[in-house]
Amino acid sequence: SLPVPRRHTPYFGQPDYRIYELNKRLQQRTEDSDNLWWDAFATEFFEDDASLTLAFCLEDGPKRYTIGRTLIPRYFRSIFEGGVTELYYNMKHPKESFHNTSITLDCDQCTMITHHGKPLFTKVCTEGRLILEFTFDDLMRIKSWHFAVRTHRELIPRSVVVGMHSQQDTSMLDQLSKNITRQGITNSTLNYLRLCVILEPMQELMSRHKAYALSPRDCLKTTLFQKWQRMVAPPGKRGTNFIAL
């Protein structure tokens, strides 16, 4: 069944409960969950102008990816496409701060836990700092999601390791010694984030094309002209939208 995009009961000031709801919704995912399911999931938990940022360090240096609202559903879906069967977030001692129009949840001890079914059951614990900004209203949707990964652990049941030793299966033991993720992130998600570097700048062009029925060339010219106008605008007026004729 599709997630319900609007809740009937307001949850003022309970951001930790919203994460509980998000975890619960992710548990309801099935192999048949399609794009409509993931779009409804994102609509329920993320604002229309939300952004999601992941920061982590790979062998070739630190990485930082930021994606907009339209790409968020596919991000969560990519995790499961990478062999994950279960995903949830565990927070210890989160701190809340209230602002006029938003609530910030800052958790320095957040663990993203994923269960992988192949090649063998593996539990991956990805630890880091999660900072969430929620709207301060009855929907309490996420405006900003920022997860900075510090470290990760990949856990295999002891019985599996003992069984491999008793069978003296050296090839499987060698396979067990290799990580199935990179900093807790699957290859499918990494590939998607790299693709988003190309897709994200195109979102403005596509939305402009849909809204104004301009040709691709005119969309590009208008977008570049407005970006130039914002760059040369005096301080204090840079938030103003200009119309290119």
PDB file of C-alpha atoms in Angstrom, residues 4-223:
ATOM      1  CA  VAL A   4      -0.251   8.389   3.254  1.00  0.00           C
ATOM      2  CA  PRO A   5       1.176  11.749   2.148  1.00  0.00           C
ATOM      3  CA  ARG A   6      -0.670  13.781   4.792  1.00  0.00           C
ATOM      4  CA  ARG A   7      -1.116  12.989   8.456  1.00  0.00           C
ATOM      5  CA  HIS A   8      -4.305  13.912  10.274  1.00  0.00           C
ATOM      6  CA  THR A   9      -2.721  14.247  13.726  1.00  0.00           C
ATOM      7  CA  PRO A  10      -0.288  17.147  14.269  1.00  0.00           C
ATOM      8  CA  TYR A  11       3.033  16.346  15.983  1.00  0.00           C
ATOM      9  CA  PHE A  12       4.262  19.764  17.076  1.00  0.00           C
ATOM     10  CA  GLY A  13       7.777  19.619  18.453  1.00  0.00           C
ATOM     11  CA  GLN A  14       8.371  15.869  18.150  1.00  0.00           C
ATOM     12  CA  PRO A  15      11.087  15.442  15.492  1.00  0.00           C
ATOM     13  CA  ASP A  16      12.336  12.196  17.041  1.00  0.00           C
ATOM     14  CA  TYR A  17       8.867  10.707  16.564  1.00  0.00           C
ATOM     15  CA  ARG A  18       8.973  11.682  12.904  1.00  0.00           C
ATOM     16  CA  ILE A  19      12.137   9.576  12.513  1.00  0.00           C
ATOM     17  CA  TYR A  20      10.307   6.718  14.220  1.00  0.00           C
ATOM     18  CA  GLU A  21       7.536   7.141  11.623  1.00  0.00           C
ATOM     19  CA  LEU A  22      10.089   7.271   8.798  1.00  0.00           C
ATOM     20  CA  ASN A  23      11.682   4.017  10.012  1.00  0.00           C
ATOM     21  CA  LYS A  24       8.257   2.416  10.288  1.00  0.00           C
ATOM     22  CA  ARG A  25       7.335   3.489   6.761  1.00  0.00           C
ATOM     23  CA  LEU A  26      10.585   2.055   5.371  1.00  0.00           C
ATOM     24  CA  GLN A  27       9.739  -1.280   7.016  1.00  0.00           C
ATOM     25  CA  GLN A  28       6.508  -1.342   4.994  1.00  0.00           C
ATOM     26  CA  ARG A  29       8.449  -1.299   1.729  1.00  0.00           C
ATOM     27  CA  THR A  30       8.164  -4.450  -0.371  1.00  0.00           C
ATOM     28  CA  GLU A  31       9.842  -5.721  -3.523  1.00  0.00           C
ATOM     29  CA  ASP A  32       6.780  -4.450  -5.402  1.00  0.00           C
ATOM     30  CA  SER A  33       7.159  -0.861  -4.164  1.00  0.00           C
ATOM     31  CA  ASP A  34       7.341   1.241  -7.330  1.00  0.00           C
ATOM     32  CA  ASN A  35       8.083   4.876  -8.161  1.00  0.00           C
ATOM     33  CA  LEU A  36       4.641   5.938  -6.907  1.00  0.00           C
ATOM     34  CA  TRP A  37       5.360   4.388  -3.497  1.00  0.00           C
ATOM     35  CA  TRP A  38       8.718   6.160  -3.203  1.00  0.00           C
ATOM     36  CA  ASP A  39       7.247   9.477  -4.378  1.00  0.00           C
ATOM     37  CA  ALA A  40       4.533   9.190  -1.726  1.00  0.00           C
ATOM     38  CA  PHE A  41       7.197   8.340   0.888  1.00  0.00           C
ATOM     39  CA  ALA A  42       9.189  11.454  -0.009  1.00  0.00           C
ATOM     40  CA  THR A  43       6.038  13.615  -0.051  1.00  0.00           C
ATOM     41  CA  GLU A  44       5.136  12.441   3.447  1.00  0.00           C
ATOM     42  CA  PHE A  45       8.520  13.178   5.008  1.00  0.00           C
ATOM     43  CA  PHE A  46      10.221  15.860   2.869  1.00  0.00           C
ATOM     44  CA  GLU A  47       9.270  19.431   1.980  1.00  0.00           C
ATOM     45  CA  ASP A  48       8.832  20.342  -1.678  1.00  0.00           C
ATOM     46  CA  ASP A  49      12.112  22.310  -1.619  1.00  0.00           C
ATOM     47  CA  ALA A  50      14.013  19.890   0.637  1.00  0.00           C
ATOM     48  CA  SER A  51      17.668  19.004   0.166  1.00  0.00           C
ATOM     49  CA  LEU A  52      19.635  15.933   1.239  1.00  0.00           C
ATOM     50  CA  THR A  53      23.412  15.990   1.795  1.00  0.00           C
ATOM     51  CA  LEU A  54      25.770  13.059   2.348  1.00  0.00           C
ATOM     52  CA  ALA A  55      29.397  13.566   3.363  1.00  0.00           C
ATOM     53  CA  PHE A  56      31.912  10.734   3.699  1.00  0.00           C
ATOM     54  CA  CYS A  57      35.529   9.886   2.961  1.00  0.00           C
ATOM     55  CA  LEU A  58      36.601   7.272   0.410  1.00  0.00           C
ATOM     56  CA  GLU A  59      40.046   6.000  -0.535  1.00  0.00           C
ATOM     57  CA  ASP A  60      40.565   8.900  -2.931  1.00  0.00           C
ATOM     58  CA  GLY A  61      39.492  11.616  -0.494  1.00  0.00           C
ATOM     59  CA  PRO A  62      36.410  13.285   1.036  1.00  0.00           C
ATOM     60  CA  LYS A  63      33.117  13.304  -0.877  1.00  0.00           C
ATOM     61  CA  ARG A  64      30.067  15.511  -0.485  1.00  0.00           C
ATOM     62  CA  TYR A  65      26.851  15.129  -2.453  1.00  0.00           C
ATOM     63  CA  THR A  66      23.753  17.333  -2.198  1.00  0.00           C
ATOM     64  CA  ILE A  67      20.537  16.475  -4.017  1.00  0.00           C
ATOM     65  CA  GLY A  68      17.208  18.269  -4.290  1.00  0.00           C
ATOM     66  CA  ARG A  69      13.692  17.095  -3.549  1.00  0.00           C
ATOM     67  CA  THR A  70      12.984  15.517  -6.945  1.00  0.00           C
ATOM     68  CA  LEU A  71      15.991  13.191  -6.616  1.00  0.00           C
ATOM     69  CA  ILE A  72      15.396  12.132  -2.986  1.00  0.00           C
ATOM     70  CA  PRO A  73      12.923   9.260  -3.675  1.00  0.00           C
ATOM     71  CA  ARG A  74      15.385   7.574  -6.001  1.00  0.00           C
ATOM     72  CA  TYR A  75      18.180   7.965  -3.426  1.00  0.00           C
ATOM     73  CA  PHE A  76      16.318   5.876  -0.839  1.00  0.00           C
ATOM     74  CA  ARG A  77      15.268   3.399  -3.503  1.00  0.00           C
ATOM     75  CA  SER A  78      18.902   2.987  -4.627  1.00  0.00           C
ATOM     76  CA  ILE A  79      19.824   1.733  -1.151  1.00  0.00           C
ATOM     77  CA  PHE A  80      17.481  -1.235  -1.495  1.00  0.00           C
ATOM     78  CA  GLU A  81      18.526  -1.810  -5.090  1.00  0.00           C
ATOM     79  CA  GLY A  82      22.039  -2.350  -3.742  1.00  0.00           C
ATOM     80  CA  GLY A  83      20.998  -5.544  -1.941  1.00  0.00           C
ATOM     81  CA  VAL A  84      19.636  -4.009   1.273  1.00  0.00           C
ATOM     82  CA  THR A  85      16.584  -5.739   2.747  1.00  0.00           C
ATOM     83  CA  GLU A  86      16.060  -3.445   5.748  1.00  0.00           C
ATOM     84  CA  LEU A  87      16.998   0.157   6.567  1.00  0.00           C
ATOM     85  CA  TYR A  88      16.481   2.219   9.706  1.00  0.00           C
ATOM     86  CA  TYR A  89      18.097   5.051  11.660  1.00  0.00           C
ATOM     87  CA  ASN A  90      19.025   4.814  15.343  1.00  0.00           C
ATOM     88  CA  MET A  91      19.726   8.039  17.229  1.00  0.00           C
ATOM     89  CA  LYS A  92      21.333   8.435  20.661  1.00  0.00           C
ATOM     90  CA  HIS A  93      20.939  11.657  22.648  1.00  0.00           C
ATOM     91  CA  PRO A  94      19.623  13.898  19.840  1.00  0.00           C
ATOM     92  CA  LYS A  95      19.449  17.614  20.629  1.00  0.00           C
ATOM     93  CA  GLU A  96      16.515  19.752  19.557  1.00  0.00           C
ATOM     94  CA  SER A  97      16.510  23.489  18.947  1.00  0.00           C
ATOM     95  CA  PHE A  98      13.417  25.519  18.119  1.00  0.00           C
ATOM     96  CA  HIS A  99      13.288  28.455  15.710  1.00  0.00           C
ATOM     97  CA  ASN A 100      10.478  30.630  14.371  1.00  0.00           C
ATOM     98  CA  THR A 101       9.563  28.435  11.432  1.00  0.00           C
ATOM     99  CA  SER A 102      11.673  25.318  11.934  1.00  0.00           C
ATOM    100  CA  ILE A 103      12.983  22.741  14.391  1.00  0.00           C
ATOM    101  CA  THR A 104      16.541  21.412  14.184  1.00  0.00           C
ATOM    102  CA  LEU A 105      17.422  17.911  15.339  1.00  0.00           C
ATOM    103  CA  ASP A 106      21.175  17.415  15.810  1.00  0.00           C
ATOM    104  CA  CYS A 107      22.364  13.888  16.603  1.00  0.00           C
ATOM    105  CA  ASP A 108      26.114  13.319  16.935  1.00  0.00           C
ATOM    106  CA  GLN A 109      25.584   9.589  17.509  1.00  0.00           C
ATOM    107  CA  CYS A 110      23.382   8.485  14.637  1.00  0.00           C
ATOM    108  CA  THR A 111      23.676   5.001  13.164  1.00  0.00           C
ATOM    109  CA  MET A 112      22.219   4.070   9.800  1.00  0.00           C
ATOM    110  CA  ILE A 113      21.611   0.317  10.015  1.00  0.00           C
ATOM    111  CA  THR A 114      21.189  -1.773   6.879  1.00  0.00           C
ATOM    112  CA  HIS A 115      20.645  -5.519   6.505  1.00  0.00           C
ATOM    113  CA  HIS A 116      22.113  -7.142   3.400  1.00  0.00           C
ATOM    114  CA  GLY A 117      20.961 -10.533   2.157  1.00  0.00           C
ATOM    115  CA  LYS A 118      23.698 -11.268  -0.383  1.00  0.00           C
ATOM    116  CA  PRO A 119      26.170 -12.865  -0.695  1.00  0.00           C
ATOM    117  CA  LEU A 120      25.547 -13.697   2.990  1.00  0.00           C
ATOM    118  CA  PHE A 121      23.535 -11.974   5.683  1.00  0.00           C
ATOM    119  CA  THR A 122      25.460  -8.897   6.812  1.00  0.00           C
ATOM    120  CA  LYS A 123      24.459  -6.110   9.180  1.00  0.00           C
ATOM    121  CA  VAL A 124      26.124  -2.810   8.321  1.00  0.00           C
ATOM    122  CA  CYS A 125      26.265  -0.024  10.921  1.00  0.00           C
ATOM    123  CA  THR A 126      27.151   3.355   9.430  1.00  0.00           C
ATOM    124  CA  GLU A 127      27.910   5.858  12.188  1.00  0.00           C
ATOM    125  CA  GLY A 128      27.991   9.625  11.889  1.00  0.00           C
ATOM    126  CA  ARG A 129      26.315  12.921  12.649  1.00  0.00           C
ATOM    127  CA  LEU A 130      22.793  13.566  11.380  1.00  0.00           C
ATOM    128  CA  ILE A 131      21.384  17.095  11.321  1.00  0.00           C
ATOM    129  CA  LEU A 132      17.745  17.496  10.300  1.00  0.00           C
ATOM    130  CA  GLU A 133      15.733  20.670   9.882  1.00  0.00           C
ATOM    131  CA  PHE A 134      11.952  20.234  10.126  1.00  0.00           C
ATOM    132  CA  THR A 135       9.156  22.663   9.334  1.00  0.00           C
ATOM    133  CA  PHE A 136       7.484  23.910  12.509  1.00  0.00           C
ATOM    134  CA  ASP A 137       3.914  22.992  11.534  1.00  0.00           C
ATOM    135  CA  ASP A 138       1.477  20.097  11.793  1.00  0.00           C
ATOM    136  CA  LEU A 139       3.145  18.186   8.924  1.00  0.00           C
ATOM    137  CA  MET A 140       6.683  18.538  10.310  1.00  0.00           C
ATOM    138  CA  ARG A 141       8.383  17.573   7.081  1.00  0.00           C
ATOM    139  CA  ILE A 142      12.139  17.651   6.566  1.00  0.00           C
ATOM    140  CA  LYS A 143      13.597  20.761   4.905  1.00  0.00           C
ATOM    141  CA  SER A 144      17.232  19.748   5.194  1.00  0.00           C
ATOM    142  CA  TRP A 145      18.918  16.362   5.771  1.00  0.00           C
ATOM    143  CA  HIS A 146      22.685  16.303   6.394  1.00  0.00           C
ATOM    144  CA  PHE A 147      24.461  13.046   7.266  1.00  0.00           C
ATOM    145  CA  ALA A 148      28.243  13.132   7.784  1.00  0.00           C
ATOM    146  CA  VAL A 149      29.649   9.592   7.984  1.00  0.00           C
ATOM    147  CA  ARG A 150      32.526   8.943  10.393  1.00  0.00           C
ATOM    148  CA  THR A 151      32.958   5.183  10.271  1.00  0.00           C
ATOM    149  CA  HIS A 152      31.169   1.933   9.529  1.00  0.00           C
ATOM    150  CA  ARG A 153      31.200  -1.699  10.658  1.00  0.00           C
ATOM    151  CA  GLU A 154      30.088  -4.789   8.773  1.00  0.00           C
ATOM    152  CA  LEU A 155      28.868  -7.589  11.045  1.00  0.00           C
ATOM    153  CA  ILE A 156      28.516 -11.247  10.034  1.00  0.00           C
ATOM    154  CA  PRO A 157      26.858 -13.909  12.253  1.00  0.00           C
ATOM    155  CA  ARG A 158      29.411 -15.992  14.161  1.00  0.00           C
ATOM    156  CA  SER A 159      27.701 -19.199  13.012  1.00  0.00           C
ATOM    157  CA  VAL A 160      28.491 -18.331   9.386  1.00  0.00           C
ATOM    158  CA  VAL A 161      32.199 -17.850  10.091  1.00  0.00           C
ATOM    159  CA  VAL A 162      32.394 -21.058  12.151  1.00  0.00           C
ATOM    160  CA  GLY A 163      30.673 -22.979   9.355  1.00  0.00           C
ATOM    161  CA  MET A 164      33.143 -21.693   6.768  1.00  0.00           C
ATOM    162  CA  HIS A 165      36.094 -22.685   8.941  1.00  0.00           C
ATOM    163  CA  SER A 166      34.740 -26.170   9.541  1.00  0.00           C
ATOM    164  CA  GLN A 167      34.195 -26.669   5.803  1.00  0.00           C
ATOM    165  CA  GLN A 168      37.600 -25.132   5.052  1.00  0.00           C
ATOM    166  CA  ASP A 169      35.992 -23.122   2.282  1.00  0.00           C
ATOM    167  CA  THR A 170      38.888 -20.756   1.549  1.00  0.00           C
ATOM    168  CA  SER A 171      37.147 -18.973  -1.341  1.00  0.00           C
ATOM    169  CA  MET A 172      34.146 -18.053   0.816  1.00  0.00           C
ATOM    170  CA  LEU A 173      36.397 -17.057   3.722  1.00  0.00           C
ATOM    171  CA  ASP A 174      38.273 -14.772   1.349  1.00  0.00           C
ATOM    172  CA  GLN A 175      34.955 -13.297   0.210  1.00  0.00           C
ATOM    173  CA  LEU A 176      33.869 -12.771   3.811  1.00  0.00           C
ATOM    174  CA  SER A 177      37.024 -10.772   4.503  1.00  0.00           C
ATOM    175  CA  LYS A 178      36.053  -8.136   1.914  1.00  0.00           C
ATOM    176  CA  ASN A 179      33.669  -5.276   2.634  1.00  0.00           C
ATOM    177  CA  ILE A 180      30.394  -5.233   0.708  1.00  0.00           C
ATOM    178  CA  THR A 181      30.009  -1.438   1.088  1.00  0.00           C
ATOM    179  CA  ARG A 182      32.227   1.618   0.953  1.00  0.00           C
ATOM    180  CA  GLN A 183      31.890   3.588   4.171  1.00  0.00           C
ATOM    181  CA  GLY A 184      28.536   1.850   4.643  1.00  0.00           C
ATOM    182  CA  ILE A 185      27.245   2.974   1.244  1.00  0.00           C
ATOM    183  CA  THR A 186      26.379   0.487  -1.488  1.00  0.00           C
ATOM    184  CA  ASN A 187      27.799   0.746  -4.988  1.00  0.00           C
ATOM    185  CA  SER A 188      24.329   1.357  -6.427  1.00  0.00           C
ATOM    186  CA  THR A 189      23.872   4.395  -4.154  1.00  0.00           C
ATOM    187  CA  LEU A 190      27.368   5.684  -4.921  1.00  0.00           C
ATOM    188  CA  ASN A 191      26.694   5.394  -8.638  1.00  0.00           C
ATOM    189  CA  TYR A 192      23.380   7.202  -8.214  1.00  0.00           C
ATOM    190  CA  LEU A 193      25.006  10.051  -6.262  1.00  0.00           C
ATOM    191  CA  ARG A 194      27.592  10.448  -9.015  1.00  0.00           C
ATOM    192  CA  LEU A 195      24.772  10.548 -11.564  1.00  0.00           C
ATOM    193  CA  CYS A 196      23.032  13.223  -9.480  1.00  0.00           C
ATOM    194  CA  VAL A 197      26.004  15.531 -10.052  1.00  0.00           C
ATOM    195  CA  ILE A 198      24.820  15.594 -13.678  1.00  0.00           C
ATOM    196  CA  LEU A 199      21.071  15.422 -12.972  1.00  0.00           C
ATOM    197  CA  GLU A 200      20.836  18.104 -10.257  1.00  0.00           C
ATOM    198  CA  PRO A 201      21.744  21.117 -12.461  1.00  0.00           C
ATOM    199  CA  MET A 202      19.232  19.882 -15.048  1.00  0.00           C
ATOM    200  CA  GLN A 203      16.302  20.024 -12.609  1.00  0.00           C
ATOM    201  CA  GLU A 204      15.939  23.797 -13.006  1.00  0.00           C
ATOM    202  CA  LEU A 205      15.978  23.458 -16.791  1.00  0.00           C
ATOM    203  CA  MET A 206      13.356  20.705 -16.769  1.00  0.00           C
ATOM    204  CA  SER A 207      11.023  22.552 -14.387  1.00  0.00           C
ATOM    205  CA  ARG A 208      11.357  25.740 -16.458  1.00  0.00           C
ATOM    206  CA  HIS A 209      10.621  23.790 -19.640  1.00  0.00           C
ATOM    207  CA  LYS A 210       7.495  22.305 -18.054  1.00  0.00           C
ATOM    208  CA  ALA A 211       6.275  25.611 -16.587  1.00  0.00           C
ATOM    209  CA  TYR A 212       6.850  27.922 -19.564  1.00  0.00           C
ATOM    210  CA  ALA A 213       6.881  25.507 -22.533  1.00  0.00           C
ATOM    211  CA  LEU A 214      10.184  26.975 -23.717  1.00  0.00           C
ATOM    212  CA  SER A 215      12.509  25.176 -26.083  1.00  0.00           C
ATOM    213  CA  PRO A 216      15.579  23.508 -24.499  1.00  0.00           C
ATOM    214  CA  ARG A 217      17.825  26.223 -25.993  1.00  0.00           C
ATOM    215  CA  ASP A 218      15.644  29.042 -24.588  1.00  0.00           C
ATOM    216  CA  CYS A 219      15.483  27.302 -21.188  1.00  0.00           C
ATOM    217  CA  LEU A 220      19.272  27.180 -21.042  1.00  0.00           C
ATOM    218  CA  LYS A 221      19.663  30.809 -22.177  1.00  0.00           C
ATOM    219  CA  THR A 222      17.103  32.041 -19.624  1.00  0.00           C
ATOM    220  CA  THR A 223      18.622  30.045 -16.768  1.00  0.00           C
TER     221      THR A 223
END
